[in-house]
Coordinates of N, CA and C in Angstrom, one line a residue:
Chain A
X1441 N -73.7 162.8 -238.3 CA -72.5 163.4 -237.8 C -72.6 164.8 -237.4
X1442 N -73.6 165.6 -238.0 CA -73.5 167.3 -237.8 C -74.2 167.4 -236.4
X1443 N -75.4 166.3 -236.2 CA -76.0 166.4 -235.2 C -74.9 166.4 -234.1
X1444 N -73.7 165.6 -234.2 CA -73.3 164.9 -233.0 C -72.0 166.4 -233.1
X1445 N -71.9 167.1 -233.8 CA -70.8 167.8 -233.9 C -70.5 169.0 -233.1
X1446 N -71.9 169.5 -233.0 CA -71.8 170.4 -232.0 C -71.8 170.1 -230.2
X1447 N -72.6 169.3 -229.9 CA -72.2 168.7 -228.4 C -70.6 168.7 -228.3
X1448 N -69.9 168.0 -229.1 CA -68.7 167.6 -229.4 C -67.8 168.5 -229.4
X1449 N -68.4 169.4 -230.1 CA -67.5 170.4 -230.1 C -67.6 171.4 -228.9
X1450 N -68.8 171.5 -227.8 CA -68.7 171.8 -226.8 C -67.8 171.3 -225.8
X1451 N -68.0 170.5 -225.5 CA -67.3 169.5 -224.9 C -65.6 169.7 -225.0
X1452 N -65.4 169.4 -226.3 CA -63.9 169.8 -226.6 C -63.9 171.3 -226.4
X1453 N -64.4 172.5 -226.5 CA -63.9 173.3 -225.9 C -64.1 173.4 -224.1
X1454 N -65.1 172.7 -223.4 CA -65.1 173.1 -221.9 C -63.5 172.4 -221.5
X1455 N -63.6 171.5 -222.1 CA -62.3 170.8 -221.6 C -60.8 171.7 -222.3
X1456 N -61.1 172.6 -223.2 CA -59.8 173.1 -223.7 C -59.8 174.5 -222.5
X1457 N -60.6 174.9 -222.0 CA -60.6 175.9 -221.1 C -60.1 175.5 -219.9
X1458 N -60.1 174.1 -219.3 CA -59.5 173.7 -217.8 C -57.6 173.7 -218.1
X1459 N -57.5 173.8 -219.0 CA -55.6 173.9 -219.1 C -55.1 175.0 -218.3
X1460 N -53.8 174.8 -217.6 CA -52.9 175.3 -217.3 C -52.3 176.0 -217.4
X1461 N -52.1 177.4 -216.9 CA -51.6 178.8 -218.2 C -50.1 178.1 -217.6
X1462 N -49.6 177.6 -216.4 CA -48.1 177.9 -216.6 C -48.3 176.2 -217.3
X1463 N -48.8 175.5 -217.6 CA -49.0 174.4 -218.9 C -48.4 175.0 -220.4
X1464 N -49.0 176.1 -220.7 CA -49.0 177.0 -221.6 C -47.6 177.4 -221.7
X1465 N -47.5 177.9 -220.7 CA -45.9 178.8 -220.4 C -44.8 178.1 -220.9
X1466 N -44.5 176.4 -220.3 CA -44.0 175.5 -220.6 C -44.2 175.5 -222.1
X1467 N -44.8 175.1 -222.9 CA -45.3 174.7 -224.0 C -44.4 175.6 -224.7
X1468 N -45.0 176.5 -224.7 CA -44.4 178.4 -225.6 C -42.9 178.4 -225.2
X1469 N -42.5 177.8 -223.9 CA -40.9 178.1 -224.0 C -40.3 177.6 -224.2
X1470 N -40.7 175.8 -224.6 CA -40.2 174.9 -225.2 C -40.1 174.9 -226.2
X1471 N -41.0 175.0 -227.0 CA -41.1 176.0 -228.8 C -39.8 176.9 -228.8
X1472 N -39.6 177.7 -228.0 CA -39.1 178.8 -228.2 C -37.5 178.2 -228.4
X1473 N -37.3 177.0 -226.9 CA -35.8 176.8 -227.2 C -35.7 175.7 -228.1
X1474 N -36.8 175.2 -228.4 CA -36.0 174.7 -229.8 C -35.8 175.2 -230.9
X1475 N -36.4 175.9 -231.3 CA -36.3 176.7 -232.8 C -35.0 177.7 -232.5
X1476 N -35.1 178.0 -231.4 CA -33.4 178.7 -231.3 C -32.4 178.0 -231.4
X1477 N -32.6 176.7 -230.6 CA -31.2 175.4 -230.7 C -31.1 175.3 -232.2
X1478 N -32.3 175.1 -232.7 CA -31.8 175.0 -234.2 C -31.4 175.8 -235.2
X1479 N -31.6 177.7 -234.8 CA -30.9 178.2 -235.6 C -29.5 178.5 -235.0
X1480 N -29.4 178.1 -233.9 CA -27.8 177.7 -233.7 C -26.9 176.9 -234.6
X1481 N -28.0 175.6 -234.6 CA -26.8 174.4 -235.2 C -27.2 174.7 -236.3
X1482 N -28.2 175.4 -237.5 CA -27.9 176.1 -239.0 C -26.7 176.6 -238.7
X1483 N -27.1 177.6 -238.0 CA -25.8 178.6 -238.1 C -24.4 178.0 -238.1
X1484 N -24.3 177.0 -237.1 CA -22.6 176.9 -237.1 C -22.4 175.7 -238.0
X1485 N -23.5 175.0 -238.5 CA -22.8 173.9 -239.7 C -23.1 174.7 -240.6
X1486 N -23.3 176.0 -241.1 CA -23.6 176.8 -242.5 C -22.0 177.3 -242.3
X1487 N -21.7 177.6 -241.2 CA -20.5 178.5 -241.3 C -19.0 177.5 -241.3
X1488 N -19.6 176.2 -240.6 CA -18.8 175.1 -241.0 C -18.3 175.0 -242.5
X1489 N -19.3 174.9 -243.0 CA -19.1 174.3 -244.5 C -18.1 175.4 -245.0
X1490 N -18.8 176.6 -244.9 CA -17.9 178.0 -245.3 C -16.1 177.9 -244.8
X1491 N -16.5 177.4 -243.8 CA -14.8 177.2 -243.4 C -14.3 178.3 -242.2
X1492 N -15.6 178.9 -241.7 CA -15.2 179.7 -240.8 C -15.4 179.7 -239.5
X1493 N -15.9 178.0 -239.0 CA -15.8 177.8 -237.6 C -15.7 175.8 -237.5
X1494 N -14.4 175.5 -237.3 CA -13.3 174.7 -236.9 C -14.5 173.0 -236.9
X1495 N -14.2 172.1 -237.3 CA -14.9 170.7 -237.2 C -14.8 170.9 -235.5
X1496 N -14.2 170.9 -234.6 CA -13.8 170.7 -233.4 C -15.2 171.7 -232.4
X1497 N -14.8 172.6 -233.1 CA -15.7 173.6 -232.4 C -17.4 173.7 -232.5
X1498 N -17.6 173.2 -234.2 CA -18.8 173.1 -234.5 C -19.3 171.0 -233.8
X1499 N -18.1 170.5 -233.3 CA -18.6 169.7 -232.8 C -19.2 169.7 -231.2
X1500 N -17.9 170.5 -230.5 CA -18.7 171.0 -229.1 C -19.8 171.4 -229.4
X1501 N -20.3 172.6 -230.2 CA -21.5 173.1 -230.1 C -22.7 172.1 -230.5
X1502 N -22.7 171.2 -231.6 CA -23.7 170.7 -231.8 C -23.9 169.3 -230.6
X1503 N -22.8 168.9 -229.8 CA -22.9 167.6 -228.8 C -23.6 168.6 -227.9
X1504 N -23.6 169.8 -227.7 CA -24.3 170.8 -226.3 C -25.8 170.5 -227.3
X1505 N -26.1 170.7 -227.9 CA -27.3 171.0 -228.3 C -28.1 169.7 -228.5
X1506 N -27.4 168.3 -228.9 CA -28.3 167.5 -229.0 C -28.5 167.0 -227.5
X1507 N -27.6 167.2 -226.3 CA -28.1 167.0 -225.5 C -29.5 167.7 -225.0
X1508 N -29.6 168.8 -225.1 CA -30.6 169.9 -225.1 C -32.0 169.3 -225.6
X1509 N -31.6 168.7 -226.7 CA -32.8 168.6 -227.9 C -33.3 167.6 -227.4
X1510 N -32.2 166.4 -226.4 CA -32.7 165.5 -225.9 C -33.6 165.3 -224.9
X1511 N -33.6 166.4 -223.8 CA -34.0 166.7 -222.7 C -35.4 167.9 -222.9
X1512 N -35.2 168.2 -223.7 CA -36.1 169.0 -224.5 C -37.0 168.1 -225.2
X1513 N -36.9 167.1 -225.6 CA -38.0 166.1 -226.1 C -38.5 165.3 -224.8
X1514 N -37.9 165.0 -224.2 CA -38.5 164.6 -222.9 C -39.2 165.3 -221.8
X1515 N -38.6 166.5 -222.0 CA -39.9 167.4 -221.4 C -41.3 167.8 -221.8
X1516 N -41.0 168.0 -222.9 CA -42.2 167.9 -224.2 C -43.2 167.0 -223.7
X1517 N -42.6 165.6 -223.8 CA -43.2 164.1 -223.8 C -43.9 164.4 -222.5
X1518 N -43.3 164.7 -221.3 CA -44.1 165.1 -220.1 C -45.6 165.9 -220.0
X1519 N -44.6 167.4 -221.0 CA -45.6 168.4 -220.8 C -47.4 167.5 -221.2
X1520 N -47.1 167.1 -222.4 CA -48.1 166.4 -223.4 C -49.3 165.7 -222.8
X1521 N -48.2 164.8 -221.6 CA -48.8 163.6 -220.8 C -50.2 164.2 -219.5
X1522 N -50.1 165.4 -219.2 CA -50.3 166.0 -218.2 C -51.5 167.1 -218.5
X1523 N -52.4 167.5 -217.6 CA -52.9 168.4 -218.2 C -52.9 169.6 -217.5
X1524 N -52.2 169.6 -215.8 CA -52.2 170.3 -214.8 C -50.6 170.4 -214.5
X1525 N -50.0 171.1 -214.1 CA -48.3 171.2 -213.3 C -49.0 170.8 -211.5
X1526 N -48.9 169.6 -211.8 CA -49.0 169.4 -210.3 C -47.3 169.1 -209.8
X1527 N -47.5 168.9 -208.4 CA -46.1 168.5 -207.8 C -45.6 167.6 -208.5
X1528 N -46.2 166.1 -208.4 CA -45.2 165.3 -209.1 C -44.6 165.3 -210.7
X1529 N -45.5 166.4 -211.4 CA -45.0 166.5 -212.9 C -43.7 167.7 -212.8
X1530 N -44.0 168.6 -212.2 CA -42.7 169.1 -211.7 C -41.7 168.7 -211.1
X1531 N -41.6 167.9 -210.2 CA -40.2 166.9 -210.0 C -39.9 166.3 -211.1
X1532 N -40.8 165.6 -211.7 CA -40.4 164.9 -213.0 C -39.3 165.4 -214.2
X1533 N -40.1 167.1 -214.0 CA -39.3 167.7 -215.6 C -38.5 168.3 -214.6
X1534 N -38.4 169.0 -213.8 CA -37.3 169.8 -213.5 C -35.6 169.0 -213.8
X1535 N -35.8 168.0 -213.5 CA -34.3 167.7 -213.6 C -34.2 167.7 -215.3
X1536 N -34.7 167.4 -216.3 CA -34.7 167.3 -217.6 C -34.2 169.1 -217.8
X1537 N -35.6 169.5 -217.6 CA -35.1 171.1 -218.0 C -33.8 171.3 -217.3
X1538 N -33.1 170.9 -216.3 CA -31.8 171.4 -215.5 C -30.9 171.0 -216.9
X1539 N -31.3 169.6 -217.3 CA -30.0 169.2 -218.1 C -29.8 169.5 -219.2
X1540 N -31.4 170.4 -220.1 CA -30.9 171.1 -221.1 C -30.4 172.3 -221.0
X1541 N -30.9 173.0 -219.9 CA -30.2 174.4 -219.5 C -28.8 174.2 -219.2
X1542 N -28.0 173.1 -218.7 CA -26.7 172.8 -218.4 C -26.2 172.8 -219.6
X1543 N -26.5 172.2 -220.7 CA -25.9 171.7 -222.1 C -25.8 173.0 -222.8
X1544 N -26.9 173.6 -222.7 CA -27.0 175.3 -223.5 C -25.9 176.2 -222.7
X1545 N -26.0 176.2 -221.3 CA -24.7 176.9 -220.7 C -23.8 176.8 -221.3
X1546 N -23.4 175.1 -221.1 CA -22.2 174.7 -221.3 C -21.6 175.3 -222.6
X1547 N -22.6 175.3 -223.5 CA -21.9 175.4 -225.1 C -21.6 176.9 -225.0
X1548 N -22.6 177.9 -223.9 CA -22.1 179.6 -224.0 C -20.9 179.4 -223.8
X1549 N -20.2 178.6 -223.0 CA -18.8 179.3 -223.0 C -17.7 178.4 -223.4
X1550 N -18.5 177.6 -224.6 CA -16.7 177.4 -225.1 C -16.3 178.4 -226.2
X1551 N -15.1 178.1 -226.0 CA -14.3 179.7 -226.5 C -14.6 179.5 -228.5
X1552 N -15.4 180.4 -228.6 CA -15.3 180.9 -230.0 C -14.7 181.9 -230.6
X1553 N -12.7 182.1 -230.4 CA -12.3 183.1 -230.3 C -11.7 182.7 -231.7
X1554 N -12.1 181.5 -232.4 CA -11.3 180.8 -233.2 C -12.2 181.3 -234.1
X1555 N -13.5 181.4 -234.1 CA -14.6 181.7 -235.3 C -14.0 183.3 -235.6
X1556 N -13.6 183.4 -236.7 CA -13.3 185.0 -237.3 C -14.5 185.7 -237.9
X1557 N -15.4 185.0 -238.2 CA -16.4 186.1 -238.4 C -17.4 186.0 -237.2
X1558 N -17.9 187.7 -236.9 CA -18.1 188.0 -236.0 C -19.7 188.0 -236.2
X1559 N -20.6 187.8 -237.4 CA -21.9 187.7 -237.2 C -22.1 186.4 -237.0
X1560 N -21.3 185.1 -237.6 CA -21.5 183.9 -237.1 C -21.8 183.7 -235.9
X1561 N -20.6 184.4 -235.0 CA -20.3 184.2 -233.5 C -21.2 184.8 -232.7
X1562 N -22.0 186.2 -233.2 CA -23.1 186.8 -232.3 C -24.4 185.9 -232.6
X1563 N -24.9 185.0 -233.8 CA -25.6 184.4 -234.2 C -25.5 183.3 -233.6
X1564 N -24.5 183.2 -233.2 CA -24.6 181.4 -232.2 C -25.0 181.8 -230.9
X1565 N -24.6 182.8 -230.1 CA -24.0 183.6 -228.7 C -25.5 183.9 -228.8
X1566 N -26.4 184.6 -229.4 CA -27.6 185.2 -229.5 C -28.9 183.9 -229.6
X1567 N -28.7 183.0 -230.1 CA -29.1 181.8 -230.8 C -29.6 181.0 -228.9
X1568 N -28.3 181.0 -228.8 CA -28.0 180.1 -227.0 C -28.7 181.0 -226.0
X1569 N -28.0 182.0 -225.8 CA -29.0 182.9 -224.9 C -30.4 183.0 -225.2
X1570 N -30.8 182.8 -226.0 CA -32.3 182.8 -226.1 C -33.1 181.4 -225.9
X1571 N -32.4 180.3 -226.0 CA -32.8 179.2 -225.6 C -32.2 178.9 -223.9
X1572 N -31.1 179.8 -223.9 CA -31.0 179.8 -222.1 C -32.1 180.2 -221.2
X1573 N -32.4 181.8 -222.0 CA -33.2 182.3 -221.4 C -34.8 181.5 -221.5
X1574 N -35.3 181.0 -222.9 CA -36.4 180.4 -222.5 C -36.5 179.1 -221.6
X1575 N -35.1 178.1 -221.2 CA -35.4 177.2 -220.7 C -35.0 177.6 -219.1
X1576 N -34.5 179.0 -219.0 CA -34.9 179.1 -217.4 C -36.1 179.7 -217.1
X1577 N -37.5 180.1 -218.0 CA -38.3 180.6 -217.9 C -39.1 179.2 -217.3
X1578 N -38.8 178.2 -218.5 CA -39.3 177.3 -218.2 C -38.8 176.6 -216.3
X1579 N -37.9 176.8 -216.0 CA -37.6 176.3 -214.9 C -38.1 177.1 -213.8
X1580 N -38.3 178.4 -214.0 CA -38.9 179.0 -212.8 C -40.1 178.9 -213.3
X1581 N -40.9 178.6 -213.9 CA -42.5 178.3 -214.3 C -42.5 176.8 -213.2
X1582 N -41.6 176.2 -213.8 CA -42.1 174.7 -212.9 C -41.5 174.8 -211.5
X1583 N -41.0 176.0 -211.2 CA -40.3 176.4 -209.3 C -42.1 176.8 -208.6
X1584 N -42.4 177.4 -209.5 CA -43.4 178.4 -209.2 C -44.7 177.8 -209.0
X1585 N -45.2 178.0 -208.0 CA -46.7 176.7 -208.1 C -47.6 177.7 -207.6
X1586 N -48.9 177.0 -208.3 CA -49.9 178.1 -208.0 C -50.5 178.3 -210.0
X1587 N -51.1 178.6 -210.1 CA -51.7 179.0 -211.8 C -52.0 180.3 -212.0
Chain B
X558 N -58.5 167.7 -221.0 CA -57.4 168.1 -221.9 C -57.0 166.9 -222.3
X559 N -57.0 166.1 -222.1 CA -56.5 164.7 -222.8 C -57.7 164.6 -223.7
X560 N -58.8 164.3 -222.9 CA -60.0 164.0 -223.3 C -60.2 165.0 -224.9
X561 N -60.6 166.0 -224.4 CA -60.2 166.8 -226.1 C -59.6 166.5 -226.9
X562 N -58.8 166.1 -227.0 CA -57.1 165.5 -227.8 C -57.7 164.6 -228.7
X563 N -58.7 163.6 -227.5 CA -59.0 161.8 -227.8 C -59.9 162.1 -229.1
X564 N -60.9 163.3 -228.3 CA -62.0 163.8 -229.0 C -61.5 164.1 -230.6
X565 N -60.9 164.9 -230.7 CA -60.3 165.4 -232.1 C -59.6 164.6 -232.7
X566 N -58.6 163.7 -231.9 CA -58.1 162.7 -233.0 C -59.6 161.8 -233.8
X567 N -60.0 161.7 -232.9 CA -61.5 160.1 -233.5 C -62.0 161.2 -234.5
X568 N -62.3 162.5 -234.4 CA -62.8 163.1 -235.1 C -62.6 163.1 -236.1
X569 N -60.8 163.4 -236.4 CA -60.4 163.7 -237.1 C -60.6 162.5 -238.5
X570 N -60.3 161.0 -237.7 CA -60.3 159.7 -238.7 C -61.8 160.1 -239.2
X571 N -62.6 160.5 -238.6 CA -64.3 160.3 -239.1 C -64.1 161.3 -239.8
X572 N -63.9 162.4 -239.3 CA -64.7 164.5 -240.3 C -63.4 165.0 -239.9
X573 N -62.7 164.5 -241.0 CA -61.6 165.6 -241.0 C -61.8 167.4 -240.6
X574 N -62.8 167.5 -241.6 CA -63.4 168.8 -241.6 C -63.8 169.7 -239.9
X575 N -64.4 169.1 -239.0 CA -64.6 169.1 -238.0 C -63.5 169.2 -237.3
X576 N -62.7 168.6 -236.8 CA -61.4 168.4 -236.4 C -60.6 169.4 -236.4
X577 N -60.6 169.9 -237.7 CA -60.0 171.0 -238.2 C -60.6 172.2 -238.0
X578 N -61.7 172.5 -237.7 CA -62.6 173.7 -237.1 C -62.5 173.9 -235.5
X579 N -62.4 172.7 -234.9 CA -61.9 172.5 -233.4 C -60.7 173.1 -233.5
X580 N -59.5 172.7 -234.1 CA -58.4 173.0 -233.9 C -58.0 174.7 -233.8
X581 N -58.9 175.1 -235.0 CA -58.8 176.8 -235.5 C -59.7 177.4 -234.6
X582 N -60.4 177.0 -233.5 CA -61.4 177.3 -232.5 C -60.0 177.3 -231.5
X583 N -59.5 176.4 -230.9 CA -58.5 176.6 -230.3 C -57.7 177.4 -230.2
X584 N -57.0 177.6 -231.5 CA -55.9 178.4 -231.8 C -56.4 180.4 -231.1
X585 N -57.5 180.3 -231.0 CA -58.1 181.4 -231.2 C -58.5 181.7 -230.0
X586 N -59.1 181.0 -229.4 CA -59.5 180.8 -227.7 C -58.1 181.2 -227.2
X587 N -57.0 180.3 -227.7 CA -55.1 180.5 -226.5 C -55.0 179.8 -225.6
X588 N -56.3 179.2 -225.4 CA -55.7 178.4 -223.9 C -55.3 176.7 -223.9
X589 N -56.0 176.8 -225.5 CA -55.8 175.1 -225.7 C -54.7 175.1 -226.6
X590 N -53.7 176.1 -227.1 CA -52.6 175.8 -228.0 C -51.4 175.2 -227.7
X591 N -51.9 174.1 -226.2 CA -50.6 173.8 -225.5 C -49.8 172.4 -226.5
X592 N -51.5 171.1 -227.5 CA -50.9 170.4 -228.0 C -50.3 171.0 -229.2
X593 N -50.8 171.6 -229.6 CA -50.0 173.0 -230.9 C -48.5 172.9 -230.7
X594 N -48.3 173.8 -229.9 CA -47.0 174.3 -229.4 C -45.9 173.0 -229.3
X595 N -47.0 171.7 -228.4 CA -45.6 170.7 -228.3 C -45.5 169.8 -229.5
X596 N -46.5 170.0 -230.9 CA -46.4 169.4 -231.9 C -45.1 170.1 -232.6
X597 N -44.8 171.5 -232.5 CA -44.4 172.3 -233.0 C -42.9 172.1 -232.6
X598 N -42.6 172.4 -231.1 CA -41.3 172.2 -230.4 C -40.7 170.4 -230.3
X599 N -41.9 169.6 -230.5 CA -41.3 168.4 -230.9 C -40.7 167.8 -232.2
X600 N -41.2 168.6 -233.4 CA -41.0 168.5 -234.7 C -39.8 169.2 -234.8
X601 N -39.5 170.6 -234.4 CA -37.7 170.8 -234.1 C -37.3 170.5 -233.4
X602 N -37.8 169.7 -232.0 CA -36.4 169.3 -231.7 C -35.6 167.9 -232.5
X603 N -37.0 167.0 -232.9 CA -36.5 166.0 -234.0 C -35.8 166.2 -235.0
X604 N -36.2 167.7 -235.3 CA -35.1 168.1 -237.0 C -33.8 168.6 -236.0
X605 N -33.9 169.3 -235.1 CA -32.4 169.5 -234.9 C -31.6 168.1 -234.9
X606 N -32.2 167.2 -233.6 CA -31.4 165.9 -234.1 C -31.4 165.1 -234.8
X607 N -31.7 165.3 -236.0 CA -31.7 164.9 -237.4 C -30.4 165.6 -238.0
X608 N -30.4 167.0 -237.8 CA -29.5 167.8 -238.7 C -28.0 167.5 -238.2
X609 N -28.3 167.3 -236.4 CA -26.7 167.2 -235.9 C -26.3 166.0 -236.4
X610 N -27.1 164.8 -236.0 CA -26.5 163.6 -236.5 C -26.1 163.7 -237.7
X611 N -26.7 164.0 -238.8 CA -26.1 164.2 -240.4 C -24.7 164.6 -240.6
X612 N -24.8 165.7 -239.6 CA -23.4 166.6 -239.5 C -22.1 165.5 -239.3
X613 N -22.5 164.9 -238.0 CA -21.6 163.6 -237.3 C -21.2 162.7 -238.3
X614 N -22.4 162.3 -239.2 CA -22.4 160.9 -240.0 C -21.5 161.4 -241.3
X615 N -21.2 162.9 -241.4 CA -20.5 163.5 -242.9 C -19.2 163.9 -242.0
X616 N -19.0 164.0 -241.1 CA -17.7 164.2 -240.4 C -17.2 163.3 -239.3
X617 N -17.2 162.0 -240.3 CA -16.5 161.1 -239.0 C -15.7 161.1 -237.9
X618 N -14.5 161.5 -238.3 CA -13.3 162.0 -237.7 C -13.8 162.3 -236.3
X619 N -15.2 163.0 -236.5 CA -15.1 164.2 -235.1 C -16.3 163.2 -234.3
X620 N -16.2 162.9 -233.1 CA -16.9 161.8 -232.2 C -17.3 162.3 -231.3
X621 N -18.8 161.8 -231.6 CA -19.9 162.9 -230.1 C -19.5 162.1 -228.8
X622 N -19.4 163.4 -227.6 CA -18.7 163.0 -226.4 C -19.9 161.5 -225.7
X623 N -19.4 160.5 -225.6 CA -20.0 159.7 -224.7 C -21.5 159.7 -224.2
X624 N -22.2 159.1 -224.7 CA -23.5 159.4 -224.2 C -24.6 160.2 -224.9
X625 N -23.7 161.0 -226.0 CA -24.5 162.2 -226.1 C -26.0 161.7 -227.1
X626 N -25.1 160.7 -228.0 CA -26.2 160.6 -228.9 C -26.8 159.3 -228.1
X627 N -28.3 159.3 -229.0 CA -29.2 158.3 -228.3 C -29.1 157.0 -229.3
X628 N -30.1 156.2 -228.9 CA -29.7 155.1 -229.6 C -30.2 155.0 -231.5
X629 N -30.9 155.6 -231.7 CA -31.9 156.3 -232.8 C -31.0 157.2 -233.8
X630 N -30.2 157.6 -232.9 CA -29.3 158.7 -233.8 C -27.9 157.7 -233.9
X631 N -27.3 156.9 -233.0 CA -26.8 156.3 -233.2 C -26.7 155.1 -234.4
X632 N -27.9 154.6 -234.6 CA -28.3 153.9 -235.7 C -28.3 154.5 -236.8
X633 N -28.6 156.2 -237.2 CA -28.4 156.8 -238.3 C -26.6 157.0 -238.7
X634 N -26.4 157.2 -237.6 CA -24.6 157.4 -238.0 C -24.2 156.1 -238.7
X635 N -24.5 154.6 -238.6 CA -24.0 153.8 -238.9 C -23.9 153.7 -240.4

């Protein structure tokens, strides 16, 4: 086995060097908006429980997000499949990433005028925007062709 | 890049040990942390929809708009 380990382990690295930096870019921004979708939906079912943002409201927010999470796992599933952003993997995700970026929009602007505390409401508002912002990074990475 | 992947998994069932030295070789190079990353971003986006549906399935009353949930999360609510 040690004999065969190092070939092997050449190998697995020449081939780890032909990846995709906007491969990469995807990857990193997809991480990025999910761990933010999720301290969203902490945040607003913590503050649910607390009693300081409405079943109704914490339900818009979390139906925006699982759509997200949904289209966000299927981009993922893409990214995975692929080892280059060629043309056709980019038609593929673009419409996915459009529909989580729609769903994270969507949730910035239902009215949180009802949440009374105001770190809750910057923690959700800050939470979104930063999964807005990484899933349009993501969308202009996959507009963008070239490596 | 697939090929690596294949490589490390078989590896992994034989020399764990190995596998795991590939991996930390990767992490370090940067250019191969792309299955990293979507192991990472797929494992939250699974917990987020784990956490919302929980939410849904302790708050009946309140009904995801049409569509939203999949069939998987659907089956947890029941």
């Amino acid at each position: 086995m040690k004999k065969l380990a190092i070939p092997i382990l050449a190998i697995a690295l020449t081939f780890s060097a032909c990846t995709d930096n906007q491969l990469e870019q995807v990857a990193k921004s997809l991480l990025v908006a999910a761990k933010s979708i999720g301290i969203v939906q902490t945040t607003v079912i913590e503050a649910n429980k607390q009693g300081l943002i409405t079943d109704e409201t914490t339900s818009l927010i979390l139906a925006g997000c699982i759509k997200a999470n949904q289209a966000g796992q299927q981009a993922s599933a893409i990214t995975r499949s692929i080892s280059k952003l060629d043309p056709a993997s980019r038609q593929q995700m673009i419409p996915m990433v459009q529909s989580a970026l729609g769903a994270v929009s969507a949730s910035l602007v239902i009215d949180l005028s009802s949440v009374k505390n105001e770190q809750t409401k910057q923690a959700v508002l800050t939470g979104l925007t930063t999964a807005q912002t990484a899933l349009n990074l993501v969308l202009t990475t996959l507009s963008t062709t070239g490596n | 890049m697939e090929l690596a992947l294949a490589i490390v998994t078989l590896l992994n069932a034989a020399a764990p040990g190995i596998a795991s030295l590939i991996m930390i070789i990767r992490r370090k190079d940067g250019s191969i942390a792309i299955g990293t990353m979507l192991d990472e971003a797929d494992q939250a986006f699974a917990d987020n929809l784990g956490q919302a549906a929980a939410w849904f399935k302790s708050h009946q009353t309140q009904t995801p708009p049409p569509g939203v949930i999949n069939p998987a999360i659907a089956k947890n609510l029941q």
